[in-house]
mmCIF file of C-alpha atoms and ligand atoms in Angstrom:
data_model
loop_
_atom_site.group_PDB
_atom_site.id
_atom_site.type_symbol
_atom_site.label_atom_id
_atom_site.label_comp_id
_atom_site.label_asym_id
_atom_site.label_seq_id
_atom_site.Cartn_x
_atom_site.Cartn_y
_atom_site.Cartn_z
ATOM 1 C CA MET F 21 10.635 -4.226 -38.747
ATOM 2 C CA LEU F 22 14.394 -3.916 -38.236
ATOM 3 C CA THR F 23 16.291 -3.904 -41.531
ATOM 4 C CA VAL F 24 19.653 -5.651 -41.525
ATOM 5 C CA ALA F 25 22.646 -5.657 -43.875
ATOM 6 C CA VAL F 26 25.117 -8.535 -43.519
ATOM 7 C CA LEU F 27 28.751 -8.361 -44.637
ATOM 8 C CA ILE F 28 30.638 -11.606 -45.281
ATOM 9 C CA SER F 29 33.894 -12.981 -46.684
ATOM 10 C CA GLY F 30 33.383 -16.730 -46.499
ATOM 11 C CA THR F 31 30.909 -19.548 -46.654
ATOM 12 C CA GLY F 32 28.200 -17.543 -44.934
ATOM 13 C CA SER F 33 26.847 -20.291 -42.712
ATOM 14 C CA ASN F 34 26.027 -17.728 -40.025
ATOM 15 C CA LEU F 35 24.392 -15.547 -42.680
ATOM 16 C CA ARG F 36 22.306 -18.497 -43.789
ATOM 17 C CA ALA F 37 21.122 -19.169 -40.242
ATOM 18 C CA LEU F 38 20.042 -15.526 -39.952
ATOM 19 C CA LEU F 39 18.257 -15.693 -43.316
ATOM 20 C CA GLU F 40 16.418 -18.801 -42.168
ATOM 21 C CA ALA F 41 15.411 -17.195 -38.876
ATOM 22 C CA ALA F 42 14.315 -13.992 -40.613
ATOM 23 C CA ARG F 43 12.070 -15.869 -42.990
ATOM 24 C CA HIS F 44 9.694 -16.694 -40.130
ATOM 25 C CA PRO F 45 6.838 -14.177 -40.076
ATOM 26 C CA ASP F 46 7.253 -13.720 -36.326
ATOM 27 C CA PHE F 47 10.920 -12.724 -36.541
ATOM 28 C CA PRO F 48 11.129 -8.942 -36.082
ATOM 29 C CA ALA F 49 14.026 -8.314 -38.496
ATOM 30 C CA ARG F 50 14.644 -8.745 -42.221
ATOM 31 C CA VAL F 51 17.926 -9.036 -44.102
ATOM 32 C CA VAL F 52 17.681 -6.440 -46.899
ATOM 33 C CA VAL F 53 21.125 -6.787 -48.455
ATOM 34 C CA VAL F 54 24.279 -8.900 -48.252
ATOM 35 C CA GLY F 55 27.702 -7.483 -49.084
ATOM 36 C CA ALA F 56 31.102 -9.105 -49.509
ATOM 37 C CA ASP F 57 34.729 -8.071 -49.958
ATOM 38 C CA ARG F 58 35.316 -10.854 -52.517
ATOM 39 C CA GLU F 59 33.405 -13.421 -54.558
ATOM 40 C CA ALA F 60 32.420 -15.164 -51.341
ATOM 41 C CA ASP F 61 30.697 -18.555 -51.508
ATOM 42 C CA GLY F 62 28.145 -17.239 -49.026
ATOM 43 C CA LEU F 63 26.676 -14.880 -51.629
ATOM 44 C CA ALA F 64 24.876 -17.946 -52.981
ATOM 45 C CA HIS F 65 22.697 -17.956 -49.851
ATOM 46 C CA ALA F 66 21.570 -14.406 -50.587
ATOM 47 C CA GLU F 67 20.688 -15.408 -54.116
ATOM 48 C CA GLU F 68 18.769 -18.456 -52.923
ATOM 49 C CA PHE F 69 16.731 -16.326 -50.513
ATOM 50 C CA GLY F 70 16.146 -13.624 -53.134
ATOM 51 C CA ILE F 71 18.135 -11.019 -51.193
ATOM 52 C CA PRO F 72 20.095 -8.406 -53.196
ATOM 53 C CA SER F 73 23.843 -8.489 -52.814
ATOM 54 C CA PHE F 74 26.903 -6.457 -53.688
ATOM 55 C CA THR F 75 30.627 -7.129 -53.820
ATOM 56 C CA VAL F 76 33.286 -4.506 -53.171
ATOM 57 C CA PRO F 77 36.515 -6.364 -54.012
ATOM 58 C CA TRP F 78 39.212 -5.494 -51.529
ATOM 59 C CA HIS F 79 42.025 -5.958 -54.033
ATOM 60 C CA LEU F 80 40.617 -3.361 -56.429
ATOM 61 C CA HIS F 81 40.963 -0.561 -53.890
ATOM 62 C CA GLU F 82 44.140 1.269 -53.068
ATOM 63 C CA SER F 83 43.431 1.695 -49.371
ATOM 64 C CA ARG F 84 41.166 0.543 -46.555
ATOM 65 C CA GLU F 85 39.618 4.022 -46.554
ATOM 66 C CA HIS F 86 38.706 3.856 -50.262
ATOM 67 C CA TRP F 87 37.324 0.357 -49.943
ATOM 68 C CA GLY F 88 35.308 1.399 -46.905
ATOM 69 C CA GLU F 89 33.908 4.443 -48.708
ATOM 70 C CA GLU F 90 32.529 2.201 -51.427
ATOM 71 C CA VAL F 91 31.093 -0.268 -48.899
ATOM 72 C CA GLY F 92 29.495 2.710 -47.146
ATOM 73 C CA ARG F 93 27.999 3.949 -50.421
ATOM 74 C CA GLN F 94 26.501 0.515 -51.071
ATOM 75 C CA LEU F 95 25.094 0.268 -47.548
ATOM 76 C CA ASP F 96 23.653 3.772 -47.735
ATOM 77 C CA VAL F 97 21.506 2.697 -50.686
ATOM 78 C CA TRP F 98 19.667 0.377 -48.289
ATOM 79 C CA LYS F 99 19.882 2.506 -45.153
ATOM 80 C CA PRO F 100 19.880 -0.572 -42.887
ATOM 81 C CA ASP F 101 18.946 -0.162 -39.244
ATOM 82 C CA LEU F 102 21.700 -2.639 -38.339
ATOM 83 C CA VAL F 103 24.878 -3.900 -40.034
ATOM 84 C CA VAL F 104 26.087 -7.382 -39.098
ATOM 85 C CA LEU F 105 29.675 -8.435 -39.799
ATOM 86 C CA SER F 106 29.403 -12.182 -40.126
ATOM 87 C CA GLY F 107 32.786 -13.584 -41.003
ATOM 88 C CA LEU F 108 33.939 -10.414 -42.773
ATOM 89 C CA MET F 109 37.716 -10.846 -42.719
ATOM 90 C CA ARG F 110 38.493 -7.127 -42.967
ATOM 91 C CA LEU F 111 38.773 -4.311 -40.507
ATOM 92 C CA LEU F 112 36.455 -1.458 -41.418
ATOM 93 C CA PRO F 113 38.013 2.010 -41.694
ATOM 94 C CA PRO F 114 37.190 4.424 -38.860
ATOM 95 C CA SER F 115 34.929 6.505 -41.138
ATOM 96 C CA LEU F 116 32.623 3.538 -41.746
ATOM 97 C CA VAL F 117 32.670 2.513 -38.088
ATOM 98 C CA ALA F 118 31.746 6.089 -37.147
ATOM 99 C CA ALA F 119 28.877 6.081 -39.656
ATOM 100 C CA TYR F 120 27.221 2.912 -38.337
ATOM 101 C CA SER F 121 28.456 2.069 -34.836
ATOM 102 C CA PRO F 122 26.841 1.185 -32.460
ATOM 103 C CA ARG F 123 24.367 -0.168 -35.050
ATOM 104 C CA LEU F 124 27.267 -2.287 -36.276
ATOM 105 C CA ILE F 125 27.838 -5.690 -34.707
ATOM 106 C CA ASN F 126 30.256 -8.555 -35.191
ATOM 107 C CA THR F 127 30.305 -12.232 -34.347
ATOM 108 C CA HIS F 128 33.565 -13.692 -33.100
ATOM 109 C CA PRO F 129 34.548 -17.330 -32.498
ATOM 110 C CA ALA F 130 36.074 -16.823 -29.038
ATOM 111 C CA TYR F 131 35.052 -15.645 -25.589
ATOM 112 C CA LEU F 132 36.190 -12.030 -25.836
ATOM 113 C CA PRO F 133 38.298 -10.360 -24.627
ATOM 114 C CA GLU F 134 40.137 -13.684 -24.901
ATOM 115 C CA PHE F 135 41.599 -14.444 -28.338
ATOM 116 C CA PRO F 136 40.634 -11.422 -30.455
ATOM 117 C CA GLY F 137 41.674 -11.082 -34.086
ATOM 118 C CA ALA F 138 41.517 -13.133 -37.248
ATOM 119 C CA HIS F 139 42.660 -16.430 -35.693
ATOM 120 C CA GLY F 140 40.565 -16.678 -32.542
ATOM 121 C CA VAL F 141 40.022 -20.427 -32.853
ATOM 122 C CA ARG F 142 43.644 -21.252 -33.679
ATOM 123 C CA ASP F 143 44.908 -19.008 -30.887
ATOM 124 C CA ALA F 144 42.694 -20.672 -28.266
ATOM 125 C CA LEU F 145 44.036 -24.100 -29.280
ATOM 126 C CA ALA F 146 47.633 -22.868 -29.348
ATOM 127 C CA ALA F 147 47.231 -21.436 -25.857
ATOM 128 C CA GLY F 148 46.172 -24.861 -24.570
ATOM 129 C CA ALA F 149 42.944 -23.390 -23.197
ATOM 130 C CA ALA F 150 40.373 -25.784 -21.735
ATOM 131 C CA GLU F 151 37.526 -23.747 -23.138
ATOM 132 C CA THR F 152 36.865 -20.937 -25.543
ATOM 133 C CA GLY F 153 33.560 -19.594 -26.780
ATOM 134 C CA ALA F 154 31.585 -17.317 -29.052
ATOM 135 C CA SER F 155 30.774 -13.632 -28.728
ATOM 136 C CA VAL F 156 28.622 -10.981 -30.377
ATOM 137 C CA ILE F 157 29.933 -7.453 -29.920
ATOM 138 C CA VAL F 158 29.426 -3.877 -31.037
ATOM 139 C CA VAL F 159 32.158 -2.916 -33.502
ATOM 140 C CA ASP F 160 34.393 -0.057 -32.437
ATOM 141 C CA ASP F 161 37.727 1.123 -33.782
ATOM 142 C CA GLY F 162 39.702 -1.651 -32.088
ATOM 143 C CA VAL F 163 40.129 -5.277 -33.067
ATOM 144 C CA ASP F 164 37.253 -7.094 -31.323
ATOM 145 C CA THR F 165 37.307 -4.624 -28.437
ATOM 146 C CA GLY F 166 33.737 -3.275 -28.563
ATOM 147 C CA PRO F 167 31.018 -3.756 -25.945
ATOM 148 C CA ILE F 168 29.948 -7.406 -25.561
ATOM 149 C CA LEU F 169 26.264 -8.046 -26.322
ATOM 150 C CA ALA F 170 26.206 -11.824 -25.789
ATOM 151 C CA GLN F 171 28.674 -14.620 -25.258
ATOM 152 C CA GLU F 172 28.804 -18.268 -24.338
ATOM 153 C CA ARG F 173 31.506 -20.759 -23.421
ATOM 154 C CA VAL F 174 32.406 -23.737 -25.658
ATOM 155 C CA PRO F 175 34.645 -26.486 -24.257
ATOM 156 C CA ILE F 176 37.792 -27.570 -26.100
ATOM 157 C CA VAL F 177 37.967 -31.352 -26.260
ATOM 158 C CA GLU F 178 40.847 -33.791 -26.628
ATOM 159 C CA GLY F 179 41.872 -34.104 -30.275
ATOM 160 C CA ASP F 180 40.209 -30.877 -31.382
ATOM 161 C CA THR F 181 41.621 -29.311 -34.548
ATOM 162 C CA GLU F 182 41.001 -25.746 -35.637
ATOM 163 C CA HIS F 183 38.318 -27.106 -37.959
ATOM 164 C CA THR F 184 36.475 -29.325 -35.465
ATOM 165 C CA LEU F 185 36.557 -26.654 -32.785
ATOM 166 C CA HIS F 186 35.352 -23.937 -35.173
ATOM 167 C CA GLU F 187 32.531 -26.191 -36.362
ATOM 168 C CA ARG F 188 31.428 -26.617 -32.725
ATOM 169 C CA ILE F 189 31.640 -22.877 -32.053
ATOM 170 C CA LYS F 190 29.705 -21.784 -35.122
ATOM 171 C CA PRO F 191 26.287 -23.118 -34.050
ATOM 172 C CA VAL F 192 26.707 -21.187 -30.791
ATOM 173 C CA GLU F 193 27.670 -18.043 -32.722
ATOM 174 C CA ARG F 194 24.567 -18.459 -34.880
ATOM 175 C CA ARG F 195 22.249 -18.880 -31.933
ATOM 176 C CA LEU F 196 23.734 -15.844 -30.167
ATOM 177 C CA LEU F 197 23.606 -13.729 -33.333
ATOM 178 C CA ILE F 198 19.972 -14.541 -34.066
ATOM 179 C CA ASP F 199 19.013 -13.838 -30.469
ATOM 180 C CA VAL F 200 20.911 -10.518 -30.399
ATOM 181 C CA VAL F 201 19.300 -9.376 -33.671
ATOM 182 C CA ARG F 202 15.883 -10.345 -32.320
ATOM 183 C CA ARG F 203 16.460 -8.482 -29.049
ATOM 184 C CA ILE F 204 17.714 -5.383 -30.860
ATOM 185 C CA ALA F 205 14.642 -5.492 -33.093
ATOM 186 C CA THR F 206 12.216 -5.760 -30.186
ATOM 187 C CA GLY F 207 13.997 -3.012 -28.247
ATOM 188 C CA GLU F 208 14.900 -5.450 -25.468
ATOM 189 C CA LEU F 209 18.554 -4.726 -26.187
ATOM 190 C CA ALA F 210 19.508 -1.079 -26.598
ATOM 191 C CA LEU F 211 22.671 -0.387 -28.528
ATOM 192 C CA SER F 212 25.075 2.235 -27.331
ATOM 193 C CA SER F 213 28.819 2.651 -27.763
ATOM 194 C CA ALA F 214 29.167 1.472 -24.186
ATOM 195 C CA SER F 215 26.448 -1.246 -24.208
HETATM 196 C C1 GRF S 55 32.634 -17.272 -38.022
HETATM 197 O O1 GRF S 55 33.146 -18.091 -37.012
HETATM 198 C C2 GRF S 55 33.065 -15.868 -37.818
HETATM 199 O O2 GRF S 55 32.955 -15.407 -36.542
HETATM 200 C C3 GRF S 55 34.494 -16.022 -38.245
HETATM 201 O O3 GRF S 55 34.380 -16.705 -39.460
HETATM 202 C C4 GRF S 55 33.271 -17.576 -39.359
HETATM 203 C C5 GRF S 55 32.335 -17.301 -40.495
HETATM 204 O O4 GRF S 55 31.814 -18.455 -40.981
HETATM 205 N N1 GRF S 55 35.264 -14.850 -38.216
HETATM 206 P P1 GRF S 55 30.681 -18.423 -42.089
HETATM 207 O O5 GRF S 55 31.222 -17.640 -43.273
HETATM 208 O O6 GRF S 55 29.466 -17.779 -41.488
HETATM 209 O O7 GRF S 55 30.440 -19.849 -42.440
#
């Protein structure tokens, strides 16, 4: 059974989808812990599913490195086989990336390498693109530059706002994430720094 830690910042809807998938006896992975960089609303999903959680508040740490060391200490308690960044709005310090990558994956609401960074949905709209997408990647030291594990196109429609477009992308992100975690767990998908 693949053990998974999930790190979040927000509402955790992708986390919730993974928790729901992992509750099925046939699913080959289990979420063992959820971590957040703030009092994220999504921590409520962990509580509801009886999954332990931790918070390492970003603002209480003097540097990214110090914050990352504490996140690493918390993760090491659980020794997860895989760490999923699911809406974590922070870059991890290189020391933490080195400790977990390539067993460290991220979901992103754009068709990478198009529109990397914190505002992937907004940037796709601003560029006047006809379509964008969702991606699941291995985290490396860049901003959304790691090897792509899965991705799918999502059309942009007339009248889309950042909110409506993001809400259409998220179900695709969830489906891709659950499938990637399943394939990693079964060994169908091998993780390497150059997947
Ligand atoms: C996802 O689109 C994620 O890729 C992005 O933020 C969203 C997280 O949403 N960076 P949620 O917290 O899972 O609802």
